[in-house]
Coordinates of N, CA and C in Angstrom, one line a residue:
Chain A
N1 N 37.2 -43.7 -96.6 CA 36.5 -44.8 -97.2 C 37.2 -45.1 -98.5
A2 N 38.0 -46.2 -98.6 CA 38.8 -46.5 -99.8 C 38.1 -47.3 -100.8
G3 N 36.9 -47.9 -100.4 CA 36.2 -48.8 -101.3 C 36.8 -50.2 -101.4
V4 N 37.1 -50.6 -102.6 CA 37.7 -52.0 -102.8 C 39.1 -51.7 -103.3
T5 N 40.1 -52.3 -102.5 CA 41.5 -52.1 -102.8 C 42.1 -53.4 -103.3
Q6 N 42.7 -53.4 -104.4 CA 43.4 -54.6 -105.0 C 44.9 -54.3 -105.0
T7 N 45.7 -55.3 -104.6 CA 47.1 -55.2 -104.7 C 47.7 -56.6 -105.1
P8 N 48.7 -56.6 -106.0 CA 49.3 -55.5 -106.6 C 48.5 -55.0 -107.8
K9 N 48.9 -53.9 -108.5 CA 48.3 -53.5 -109.7 C 48.8 -54.2 -110.9
F10 N 50.1 -54.6 -110.9 CA 50.7 -55.3 -112.0 C 51.6 -56.4 -111.4
Q11 N 51.7 -57.5 -112.1 CA 52.5 -58.6 -111.6 C 52.9 -59.5 -112.8
V12 N 54.2 -59.9 -112.8 CA 54.7 -60.8 -113.8 C 55.1 -62.0 -113.0
L13 N 54.7 -63.2 -113.5 CA 55.0 -64.5 -112.8 C 55.6 -65.4 -113.9
K14 N 56.4 -66.3 -113.4 CA 56.9 -67.4 -114.2 C 56.0 -68.6 -114.1
T15 N 55.9 -69.3 -115.1 CA 55.1 -70.5 -115.1 C 55.5 -71.4 -113.9
G16 N 54.5 -71.8 -113.2 CA 54.7 -72.7 -112.0 C 54.8 -72.0 -110.7
Q17 N 55.0 -70.7 -110.7 CA 55.0 -69.9 -109.5 C 53.7 -69.8 -108.9
S18 N 53.6 -69.5 -107.6 CA 52.3 -69.3 -107.0 C 52.3 -67.8 -106.4
M19 N 51.2 -67.3 -106.3 CA 51.1 -66.0 -105.7 C 49.6 -65.8 -105.2
T20 N 49.5 -64.7 -104.4 CA 48.1 -64.3 -103.9 C 47.8 -62.9 -104.3
L21 N 46.7 -62.7 -104.9 CA 46.2 -61.4 -105.2 C 45.3 -61.0 -104.1
Q22 N 45.6 -59.8 -103.6 CA 44.9 -59.3 -102.4 C 43.7 -58.4 -102.7
C23 N 42.7 -58.6 -101.9 CA 41.5 -57.7 -102.1 C 40.9 -57.4 -100.7
A24 N 40.7 -56.1 -100.5 CA 40.2 -55.7 -99.2 C 39.1 -54.6 -99.5
Q25 N 38.1 -54.6 -98.7 CA 37.1 -53.6 -98.7 C 36.7 -53.1 -97.3
D26 N 36.4 -51.8 -97.3 CA 36.2 -51.2 -96.0 C 34.7 -50.7 -95.8
M27 N 33.8 -51.3 -96.6 CA 32.4 -50.9 -96.6 C 31.5 -51.9 -95.8
N28 N 32.2 -52.9 -95.2 CA 31.4 -53.9 -94.4 C 30.4 -54.7 -95.3
H29 N 30.9 -54.9 -96.6 CA 30.0 -55.6 -97.5 C 30.1 -57.1 -97.3
E30 N 29.0 -57.8 -97.3 CA 29.0 -59.2 -97.1 C 29.4 -60.0 -98.3
Y31 N 29.0 -59.5 -99.5 CA 29.3 -60.2 -100.7 C 30.6 -59.8 -101.3
M32 N 31.5 -60.7 -101.8 CA 32.7 -60.4 -102.5 C 32.9 -61.4 -103.6
S33 N 33.5 -61.0 -104.7 CA 33.7 -61.8 -105.9 C 35.0 -61.5 -106.6
W34 N 35.5 -62.5 -107.3 CA 36.7 -62.4 -108.2 C 36.3 -62.7 -109.6
Y35 N 36.7 -61.8 -110.5 CA 36.5 -62.0 -111.9 C 37.8 -61.9 -112.7
R36 N 37.8 -62.5 -113.8 CA 38.9 -62.3 -114.8 C 38.4 -61.7 -116.1
Q37 N 39.1 -60.9 -116.7 CA 38.7 -60.3 -118.0 C 39.8 -60.4 -119.0
D38 N 39.6 -61.1 -120.0 CA 40.5 -61.4 -121.1 C 40.2 -60.5 -122.3
P39 N 41.2 -60.2 -123.1 CA 41.0 -59.3 -124.3 C 39.8 -59.8 -125.1
G40 N 38.9 -58.9 -125.4 CA 37.8 -59.2 -126.3 C 36.7 -60.1 -125.7
M41 N 36.9 -60.3 -124.4 CA 35.9 -61.1 -123.7 C 35.3 -60.3 -122.5
G42 N 34.2 -60.8 -122.1 CA 33.6 -60.2 -120.9 C 34.3 -60.6 -119.6
L43 N 33.5 -60.5 -118.5 CA 34.0 -60.9 -117.2 C 33.5 -62.3 -116.9
R44 N 34.5 -63.1 -116.4 CA 34.1 -64.4 -116.0 C 34.3 -64.6 -114.5
L45 N 33.4 -65.1 -113.9 CA 33.4 -65.3 -112.4 C 34.3 -66.4 -112.0
I46 N 35.2 -66.2 -111.1 CA 36.2 -67.2 -110.7 C 35.6 -67.9 -109.4
H47 N 35.5 -67.1 -108.3 CA 34.9 -67.5 -107.1 C 34.2 -66.3 -106.5
Y48 N 33.2 -66.7 -105.6 CA 32.5 -65.6 -104.9 C 32.2 -66.1 -103.5
S49 N 31.8 -65.1 -102.6 CA 31.5 -65.3 -101.2 C 30.4 -64.5 -100.8
V50 N 29.5 -65.1 -100.0 CA 28.4 -64.3 -99.5 C 28.5 -64.0 -98.0
G51 N 29.7 -64.3 -97.4 CA 30.0 -63.9 -96.1 C 31.2 -64.6 -95.6
A52 N 31.7 -64.2 -94.4 CA 32.9 -64.8 -93.9 C 32.7 -66.3 -93.7
G53 N 33.6 -67.1 -94.2 CA 33.6 -68.6 -94.0 C 32.8 -69.3 -95.1
I54 N 32.2 -68.5 -96.1 CA 31.3 -69.1 -97.1 C 31.9 -68.7 -98.5
T55 N 32.3 -69.7 -99.3 CA 32.7 -69.4 -100.6 C 32.1 -70.4 -101.6
D56 N 32.1 -70.0 -102.8 CA 31.5 -70.9 -103.9 C 32.2 -70.7 -105.2
Q57 N 32.2 -71.7 -106.0 CA 32.9 -71.6 -107.3 C 32.0 -70.8 -108.3
G58 N 32.7 -70.1 -109.2 CA 32.0 -69.5 -110.4 C 32.2 -70.3 -111.6
E59 N 32.4 -69.6 -112.8 CA 32.5 -70.3 -114.1 C 33.8 -70.9 -114.3
V60 N 34.9 -70.3 -113.8 CA 36.3 -70.7 -114.2 C 37.1 -70.8 -112.9
P61 N 36.8 -71.7 -112.0 CA 37.5 -71.8 -110.7 C 38.9 -72.6 -110.8
N62 N 39.1 -73.4 -111.8 CA 40.2 -74.3 -111.8 C 41.5 -73.5 -111.8
G63 N 42.4 -73.9 -110.9 CA 43.7 -73.2 -110.8 C 43.8 -72.1 -109.8
Y64 N 42.6 -71.8 -109.1 CA 42.5 -70.7 -108.2 C 41.9 -71.2 -106.9
N65 N 42.3 -70.7 -105.8 CA 41.7 -71.0 -104.5 C 41.4 -69.7 -103.8
V66 N 40.3 -69.7 -103.0 CA 40.0 -68.5 -102.2 C 39.6 -69.0 -100.7
S67 N 39.7 -68.1 -99.8 CA 39.1 -68.3 -98.5 C 38.6 -66.9 -98.0
R68 N 37.7 -66.9 -97.1 CA 37.1 -65.7 -96.5 C 37.1 -65.8 -95.0
S69 N 38.2 -65.4 -94.4 CA 38.3 -65.6 -92.9 C 37.7 -64.3 -92.3
T70 N 37.7 -63.2 -92.9 CA 37.1 -61.9 -92.4 C 36.2 -61.3 -93.4
T71 N 35.3 -60.4 -93.0 CA 34.4 -59.7 -93.9 C 35.2 -58.9 -94.8
E72 N 36.3 -58.3 -94.4 CA 37.0 -57.3 -95.2 C 37.9 -57.9 -96.3
D73 N 38.4 -59.1 -96.1 CA 39.4 -59.6 -97.1 C 39.0 -60.8 -97.8
F74 N 39.4 -60.9 -99.1 CA 39.0 -62.0 -99.9 C 40.2 -62.3 -100.9
P75 N 41.3 -62.9 -100.5 CA 42.4 -63.1 -101.3 C 42.2 -64.2 -102.3
L76 N 42.8 -64.1 -103.5 CA 42.7 -65.1 -104.5 C 44.1 -65.7 -104.7
R77 N 44.2 -67.0 -104.6 CA 45.5 -67.7 -104.7 C 45.6 -68.4 -106.0
L78 N 46.7 -68.2 -106.7 CA 47.1 -68.9 -107.9 C 48.0 -70.0 -107.4
L79 N 47.7 -71.3 -107.6 CA 48.5 -72.4 -107.0 C 49.7 -72.6 -107.8
S80 N 49.6 -72.7 -109.1 CA 50.8 -72.9 -110.0 C 50.5 -72.2 -111.3
A81 N 51.0 -71.0 -111.5 CA 50.6 -70.1 -112.6 C 50.9 -70.8 -113.9
A82 N 50.0 -70.5 -114.8 CA 50.1 -71.0 -116.2 C 49.9 -69.8 -117.1
P83 N 50.4 -69.8 -118.4 CA 50.2 -68.7 -119.3 C 48.7 -68.4 -119.6
S84 N 47.9 -69.4 -119.5 CA 46.4 -69.2 -119.7 C 45.8 -68.3 -118.6
Q85 N 46.5 -68.1 -117.5 CA 46.0 -67.3 -116.4 C 46.4 -65.8 -116.6
T86 N 47.1 -65.5 -117.7 CA 47.4 -64.1 -118.0 C 46.1 -63.4 -118.3
S87 N 45.8 -62.3 -117.5 CA 44.5 -61.7 -117.6 C 44.5 -60.5 -116.7
V88 N 43.4 -59.8 -116.7 CA 43.2 -58.7 -115.7 C 42.2 -59.2 -114.7
Y89 N 42.5 -59.1 -113.4 CA 41.6 -59.7 -112.4 C 41.0 -58.5 -111.6
F90 N 39.7 -58.7 -111.5 CA 38.9 -57.7 -110.7 C 38.2 -58.3 -109.5
C91 N 38.3 -57.6 -108.4 CA 37.6 -58.0 -107.2 C 36.5 -57.0 -107.0
A92 N 35.4 -57.5 -106.4 CA 34.2 -56.6 -106.2 C 33.5 -57.0 -104.9
S93 N 32.8 -56.0 -104.4 CA 32.0 -56.3 -103.2 C 30.7 -55.6 -103.2
S94 N 29.7 -56.2 -102.4 CA 28.4 -55.6 -102.4 C 27.7 -55.9 -101.1
T95 N 26.6 -55.2 -100.8 CA 25.7 -55.5 -99.7 C 24.7 -56.6 -100.3
P96 N 24.0 -57.2 -99.4 CA 23.0 -58.2 -99.8 C 21.7 -57.5 -100.4
D97 N 21.6 -56.2 -100.3 CA 20.4 -55.5 -100.7 C 20.2 -55.8 -102.2
R98 N 18.9 -55.9 -102.6 CA 18.6 -56.2 -104.0 C 19.2 -55.1 -104.9
G99 N 19.2 -53.9 -104.5 CA 19.7 -52.8 -105.3 C 21.1 -52.4 -105.0
G100 N 21.8 -53.2 -104.2 CA 23.2 -52.8 -103.7 C 24.1 -52.6 -104.9
G101 N 24.2 -53.5 -105.8 CA 25.2 -53.3 -106.9 C 26.6 -53.5 -106.4
Y102 N 27.4 -54.3 -107.1 CA 28.8 -54.5 -106.8 C 29.6 -53.3 -107.1
T103 N 30.6 -53.0 -106.1 CA 31.6 -52.0 -106.3 C 32.9 -52.7 -106.7
F104 N 33.5 -52.3 -107.8 CA 34.7 -53.0 -108.3 C 36.0 -52.3 -107.9
G105 N 37.0 -53.1 -107.7 CA 38.4 -52.5 -107.6 C 38.9 -52.1 -108.9
S106 N 40.1 -51.6 -108.9 CA 40.7 -51.1 -110.1 C 41.5 -52.1 -110.9
G107 N 41.6 -53.3 -110.4 CA 42.1 -54.4 -111.2 C 43.6 -54.7 -110.9
T108 N 44.0 -56.0 -111.2 CA 45.4 -56.4 -111.2 C 45.7 -57.0 -112.5
R109 N 46.7 -56.5 -113.2 CA 47.1 -57.0 -114.5 C 48.2 -58.0 -114.3
L110 N 47.9 -59.3 -114.6 CA 48.8 -60.4 -114.3 C 49.3 -61.0 -115.7
T111 N 50.6 -61.1 -115.8 CA 51.2 -61.7 -116.9 C 52.0 -63.0 -116.5
V112 N 51.7 -64.1 -117.1 CA 52.5 -65.3 -116.7 C 53.3 -65.7 -118.0
V113 N 54.6 -65.8 -117.7 CA 55.5 -66.0 -118.9 C 56.2 -67.4 -118.8
Chain B
G1 N 21.2 -72.5 -115.2 CA 21.6 -71.4 -114.4 C 21.2 -70.1 -115.0
N2 N 21.4 -69.0 -114.3 CA 21.1 -67.7 -114.8 C 22.1 -67.3 -115.9
S3 N 21.6 -66.5 -116.8 CA 22.5 -66.0 -117.9 C 22.0 -64.7 -118.5
V4 N 22.9 -64.0 -119.1 CA 22.6 -62.7 -119.7 C 23.1 -62.7 -121.1
T5 N 22.3 -62.2 -122.1 CA 22.8 -62.1 -123.4 C 22.6 -60.6 -123.9
Q6 N 23.7 -60.1 -124.4 CA 23.7 -58.8 -125.0 C 23.9 -58.8 -126.5
M7 N 23.4 -57.7 -127.1 CA 23.6 -57.6 -128.5 C 25.0 -57.6 -128.9
E8 N 25.3 -58.2 -130.1 CA 26.7 -58.2 -130.5 C 27.2 -56.8 -130.9
G9 N 28.4 -56.5 -130.6 CA 29.0 -55.3 -131.0 C 30.0 -55.5 -132.1
P10 N 30.9 -54.5 -132.3 CA 30.8 -53.2 -131.8 C 29.7 -52.3 -132.4
V11 N 29.3 -51.3 -131.6 CA 28.4 -50.3 -132.1 C 29.1 -49.0 -132.3
T12 N 28.9 -48.5 -133.5 CA 29.6 -47.2 -133.9 C 28.5 -46.2 -134.3
L13 N 28.5 -45.0 -133.6 CA 27.5 -44.0 -133.8 C 28.1 -42.7 -134.0
S14 N 27.4 -41.8 -134.6 CA 27.8 -40.4 -134.6 C 27.3 -39.6 -133.4
E15 N 28.0 -38.6 -133.0 CA 27.5 -37.8 -131.9 C 26.1 -37.4 -132.1
E16 N 25.3 -37.4 -131.0 CA 23.9 -37.0 -130.9 C 23.0 -38.0 -131.5
A17 N 23.5 -39.2 -131.9 CA 22.6 -40.3 -132.3 C 21.9 -40.9 -131.1
F18 N 20.9 -41.7 -131.4 CA 20.1 -42.5 -130.4 C 20.8 -43.8 -130.2
L19 N 20.9 -44.2 -129.0 CA 21.6 -45.5 -128.7 C 20.6 -46.5 -128.1
T20 N 20.7 -47.7 -128.6 CA 20.0 -48.8 -127.9 C 21.0 -50.0 -127.9
I21 N 21.2 -50.6 -126.7 CA 21.9 -51.8 -126.5 C 21.0 -52.8 -125.9
N22 N 20.7 -53.9 -126.6 CA 19.8 -54.9 -126.2 C 20.4 -55.8 -125.1
C23 N 19.6 -56.2 -124.1 CA 20.0 -57.1 -123.1 C 18.8 -58.0 -122.7
T24 N 18.9 -59.3 -122.8 CA 17.9 -60.2 -122.3 C 18.5 -61.1 -121.3
Y25 N 17.7 -61.7 -120.4 CA 18.2 -62.6 -119.4 C 17.4 -63.8 -119.2
T26 N 18.0 -64.8 -118.6 CA 17.3 -66.0 -118.2 C 17.6 -66.2 -116.7
A27 N 16.6 -66.3 -115.9 CA 16.8 -66.4 -114.5 C 15.6 -67.0 -113.8
T28 N 15.8 -67.7 -112.7 CA 14.7 -68.1 -111.9 C 14.5 -67.1 -110.8
G29 N 13.3 -66.9 -110.4 CA 13.0 -65.9 -109.4 C 13.0 -64.5 -110.0
Y30 N 13.4 -63.6 -109.1 CA 13.3 -62.2 -109.5 C 14.6 -61.5 -109.2
P31 N 15.5 -61.6 -110.2 CA 16.8 -61.0 -110.0 C 16.8 -59.4 -110.1
S32 N 17.8 -58.8 -109.5 CA 18.1 -57.4 -109.8 C 18.9 -57.3 -111.1
L33 N 18.7 -56.2 -111.8 CA 19.4 -56.0 -113.1 C 20.2 -54.7 -113.1
F34 N 21.3 -54.8 -113.7 CA 22.3 -53.7 -113.7 C 22.9 -53.4 -115.1
W35 N 23.3 -52.2 -115.3 CA 24.2 -51.9 -116.4 C 25.5 -51.3 -115.8
Y36 N 26.6 -51.8 -116.2 CA 27.9 -51.3 -115.8 C 28.6 -50.7 -117.1
V37 N 29.5 -49.8 -116.9 CA 30.3 -49.2 -117.9 C 31.8 -49.3 -117.6
Q38 N 32.6 -49.6 -118.6 CA 34.0 -49.6 -118.5 C 34.7 -48.7 -119.5
Y39 N 35.3 -47.6 -119.0 CA 36.0 -46.7 -119.9 C 37.4 -47.3 -120.2
P40 N 38.0 -46.9 -121.3 CA 39.3 -47.5 -121.6 C 40.3 -47.4 -120.5
G41 N 40.9 -48.6 -120.2 CA 42.0 -48.7 -119.2 C 41.5 -48.6 -117.8
E42 N 40.2 -48.6 -117.5 CA 39.7 -48.5 -116.2 C 38.9 -49.7 -115.7
G43 N 38.5 -49.7 -114.5 CA 37.6 -50.7 -114.0 C 36.2 -50.5 -114.3
L44 N 35.3 -51.3 -113.7 CA 33.8 -51.2 -114.0 C 33.2 -50.2 -113.0
Q45 N 32.2 -49.4 -113.6 CA 31.4 -48.5 -112.8 C 30.0 -48.9 -112.9
L46 N 29.2 -48.8 -111.8 CA 27.8 -49.1 -111.9 C 27.2 -47.9 -112.6
L47 N 26.4 -48.1 -113.7 CA 25.8 -47.1 -114.4 C 24.3 -46.8 -114.0
L48 N 23.5 -47.9 -113.9 CA 22.2 -47.8 -113.4 C 21.7 -49.2 -113.0
K49 N 20.5 -49.2 -112.3 CA 20.0 -50.5 -111.8 C 18.5 -50.5 -111.7
A50 N 17.9 -51.7 -111.6 CA 16.5 -51.8 -111.4 C 16.3 -53.1 -110.6
T51 N 15.4 -53.1 -109.6 CA 15.3 -54.2 -108.7 C 14.0 -55.0 -108.8
K52 N 13.0 -54.5 -109.6 CA 11.8 -55.2 -109.7 C 11.2 -54.8 -111.1
A53 N 10.2 -55.6 -111.5 CA 9.5 -55.5 -112.7 C 9.0 -54.1 -112.9
D54 N 9.1 -53.5 -114.1 CA 8.7 -52.1 -114.5 C 9.5 -51.0 -113.8
D55 N 10.5 -51.3 -113.0 CA 11.4 -50.3 -112.5 C 12.1 -49.7 -113.7
K56 N 12.4 -48.4 -113.7 CA 13.3 -47.8 -114.7 C 14.5 -47.2 -113.9
G57 N 15.6 -47.7 -114.3 CA 16.9 -47.1 -113.8 C 17.4 -46.0 -114.8
S58 N 18.0 -45.0 -114.2 CA 18.5 -43.9 -115.1 C 19.7 -43.2 -114.4
N59 N 20.6 -42.8 -115.3 CA 21.8 -42.1 -114.8 C 22.5 -41.5 -116.0
K60 N 23.0 -40.3 -115.9 CA 23.8 -39.6 -117.0 C 23.1 -39.6 -118.3
G61 N 21.8 -39.6 -118.4 CA 21.0 -39.6 -119.6 C 20.7 -41.0 -120.1
F62 N 21.3 -42.0 -119.5 CA 21.0 -43.4 -119.9 C 19.8 -43.9 -119.1
E63 N 19.0 -44.8 -119.8 CA 17.8 -45.4 -119.1 C 17.7 -46.8 -119.5
A64 N 17.1 -47.6 -118.6 CA 16.7 -49.0 -118.9 C 15.6 -49.4 -118.0
T65 N 14.6 -50.1 -118.6 CA 13.4 -50.5 -117.9 C 13.4 -52.1 -117.8
Y66 N 13.1 -52.5 -116.6 CA 13.1 -53.9 -116.2 C 11.8 -54.5 -116.8
R67 N 11.8 -55.3 -117.8 CA 10.6 -55.9 -118.5 C 10.6 -57.4 -118.2
K68 N 9.8 -57.7 -117.2 CA 9.7 -59.2 -116.9 C 9.0 -60.0 -118.0
E69 N 8.0 -59.4 -118.6 CA 7.3 -60.2 -119.6 C 8.2 -60.6 -120.8
T70 N 9.2 -59.7 -121.1 CA 10.1 -60.0 -122.2 C 11.5 -60.4 -121.7
T71 N 11.6 -60.5 -120.4 CA 12.9 -60.7 -119.8 C 14.0 -59.9 -120.4
S72 N 13.8 -58.6 -120.4 CA 14.8 -57.7 -121.1 C 15.1 -56.5 -120.2
F73 N 16.2 -55.9 -120.5 CA 16.7 -54.7 -119.8 C 17.5 -53.9 -120.7
H74 N 16.9 -53.3 -121.8 CA 17.6 -52.7 -122.8 C 18.1 -51.3 -122.4
L75 N 19.3 -50.9 -122.8 CA 19.9 -49.7 -122.4 C 19.7 -48.7 -123.5
E76 N 19.2 -47.4 -123.2 CA 19.0 -46.4 -124.2 C 19.5 -45.1 -123.7
K77 N 19.9 -44.3 -124.8 CA 20.3 -42.9 -124.5 C 19.8 -42.1 -125.8
G78 N 19.2 -41.0 -125.5 CA 18.7 -40.2 -126.6 C 19.7 -39.5 -127.5
S79 N 20.8 -39.1 -126.9 CA 21.8 -38.4 -127.7 C 23.2 -38.7 -127.1
V80 N 23.9 -39.5 -127.8 CA 25.2 -39.9 -127.3 C 26.3 -38.9 -127.5
Q81 N 27.3 -38.9 -126.7 CA 28.5 -38.0 -126.8 C 29.7 -38.8 -127.0
V82 N 30.8 -38.2 -127.5 CA 32.0 -38.9 -127.7 C 32.5 -39.5 -126.4
S83 N 32.3 -38.8 -125.3 CA 32.7 -39.3 -124.0 C 31.9 -40.5 -123.5
D84 N 30.9 -40.9 -124.2 CA 30.2 -42.2 -123.9 C 30.9 -43.4 -124.5
S85 N 31.9 -43.2 -125.3 CA 32.6 -44.3 -125.8 C 33.2 -45.2 -124.7
A86 N 32.8 -46.5 -124.7 CA 33.2 -47.4 -123.6 C 32.6 -48.7 -123.9
V87 N 32.9 -49.7 -123.0 CA 32.3 -51.0 -123.1 C 31.1 -51.0 -122.0
Y88 N 30.0 -51.5 -122.4 CA 28.8 -51.6 -121.6 C 28.4 -53.0 -121.3
F89 N 28.2 -53.3 -120.0 CA 27.9 -54.7 -119.6 C 26.5 -54.7 -118.9
C90 N 25.7 -55.6 -119.3 CA 24.5 -55.9 -118.6 C 24.7 -57.0 -117.6
A91 N 24.1 -57.0 -116.5 CA 24.3 -58.0 -115.4 C 23.1 -58.2 -114.6
L92 N 23.0 -59.4 -114.0 CA 21.9 -59.7 -113.1 C 22.5 -60.3 -111.8
L93 N 21.8 -60.0 -110.7 CA 22.2 -60.4 -109.4 C 21.2 -61.4 -108.9
T94 N 21.6 -62.6 -108.6 CA 20.7 -63.6 -108.0 C 20.3 -63.2 -106.6
P95 N 19.1 -63.1 -106.3 CA 18.7 -62.6 -105.0 C 18.7 -63.7 -103.9
P96 N 18.7 -63.4 -102.7 CA 18.7 -64.4 -101.6 C 17.4 -65.2 -101.7
G97 N 17.5 -66.4 -101.2 CA 16.3 -67.3 -101.3 C 16.5 -68.5 -102.2
G98 N 17.5 -68.4 -103.1 CA 17.7 -69.5 -104.0 C 19.2 -69.9 -104.0
T99 N 19.5 -70.9 -104.8 CA 20.9 -71.2 -104.9 C 21.7 -70.1 -105.7
S100 N 22.9 -70.1 -105.4 CA 23.8 -69.1 -106.1 C 23.4 -67.7 -105.8
Y101 N 22.8 -67.4 -104.7 CA 22.4 -66.0 -104.3 C 23.7 -65.2 -104.1
G102 N 23.7 -63.9 -104.4 CA 24.8 -63.1 -104.3 C 25.7 -63.1 -105.6
K103 N 25.4 -64.0 -106.5 CA 26.2 -64.1 -107.7 C 25.8 -63.1 -108.8
L104 N 26.8 -62.3 -109.3 CA 26.5 -61.3 -110.3 C 27.0 -61.9 -111.6
T105 N 26.0 -62.1 -112.5 CA 26.3 -62.7 -113.8 C 26.3 -61.6 -114.9
F106 N 27.4 -61.6 -115.7 CA 27.5 -60.6 -116.8 C 27.2 -61.1 -118.2
G107 N 26.7 -60.2 -119.0 CA 26.7 -60.4 -120.4 C 28.1 -60.2 -121.0
Q108 N 28.2 -60.4 -122.3 CA 29.6 -60.4 -122.9 C 30.1 -59.1 -123.1
G109 N 29.3 -58.0 -123.0 CA 29.8 -56.7 -123.2 C 29.6 -56.2 -124.6
T110 N 29.3 -54.9 -124.7 CA 29.1 -54.3 -126.0 C 30.0 -53.0 -126.1
I111 N 30.9 -53.0 -127.1 CA 31.8 -51.9 -127.3 C 31.0 -50.8 -128.1
L112 N 31.0 -49.6 -127.5 CA 30.4 -48.5 -128.1 C 31.5 -47.4 -128.5
T113 N 31.5 -47.0 -129.8 CA 32.4 -46.0 -130.2 C 31.5 -44.8 -130.8
V114 N 31.7 -43.6 -130.3 CA 31.0 -42.5 -130.8 C 31.9 -41.5 -131.5
H115 N 31.6 -41.2 -132.7 CA 32.5 -40.3 -133.5 C 31.9 -38.9 -133.5
P116 N 32.8 -37.9 -133.5 CA 32.3 -36.5 -133.6 C 31.5 -36.2 -134.8

């Protein structure tokens, strides 16, 4: 049982490049979410999903796309990287139970130069 | 929409001092409430939770009580240790039955530093 696995752990991109941050969970969780965490700031929700085929925007969705074709995977796509997207990205998953609580991955540290 | 407000930090305490970190929320319906902890250089770990009014969540000496009348979920610990130094986040989960269900909303986080 690996929990929530994020890859890569570190990435450097050039402005304008695109890439996909991978997130997979093996707990059969219906809920999955992506957050970004910037220095001195809390966690801001980018996109979330309550099941395969269902996604919704969070607070800061611009510049990011998601899809949820399977229960296990929830990739985050950066369409055209910008320096403002330099951040640490966390993926998380949860059951729909009221007390489920989200389980977080270890994060991807992304730098856009 | 739903929101969470935490007390401003940073909080600096001496070992064995009493800790309170205030958290209040705004939500429709009956959300579940959580405290998460983030140790330096690590991801977030669930510290404790409460799913209904008057529930008390507890773990590792930390406690928080779900107070619906004051829309609060304050974190407390009777005697902090140096190893408790971390960032603490209050969060609420929108339950099924309304819009934005499944969404976990965080407060801004409170940095706690405990000195020997």
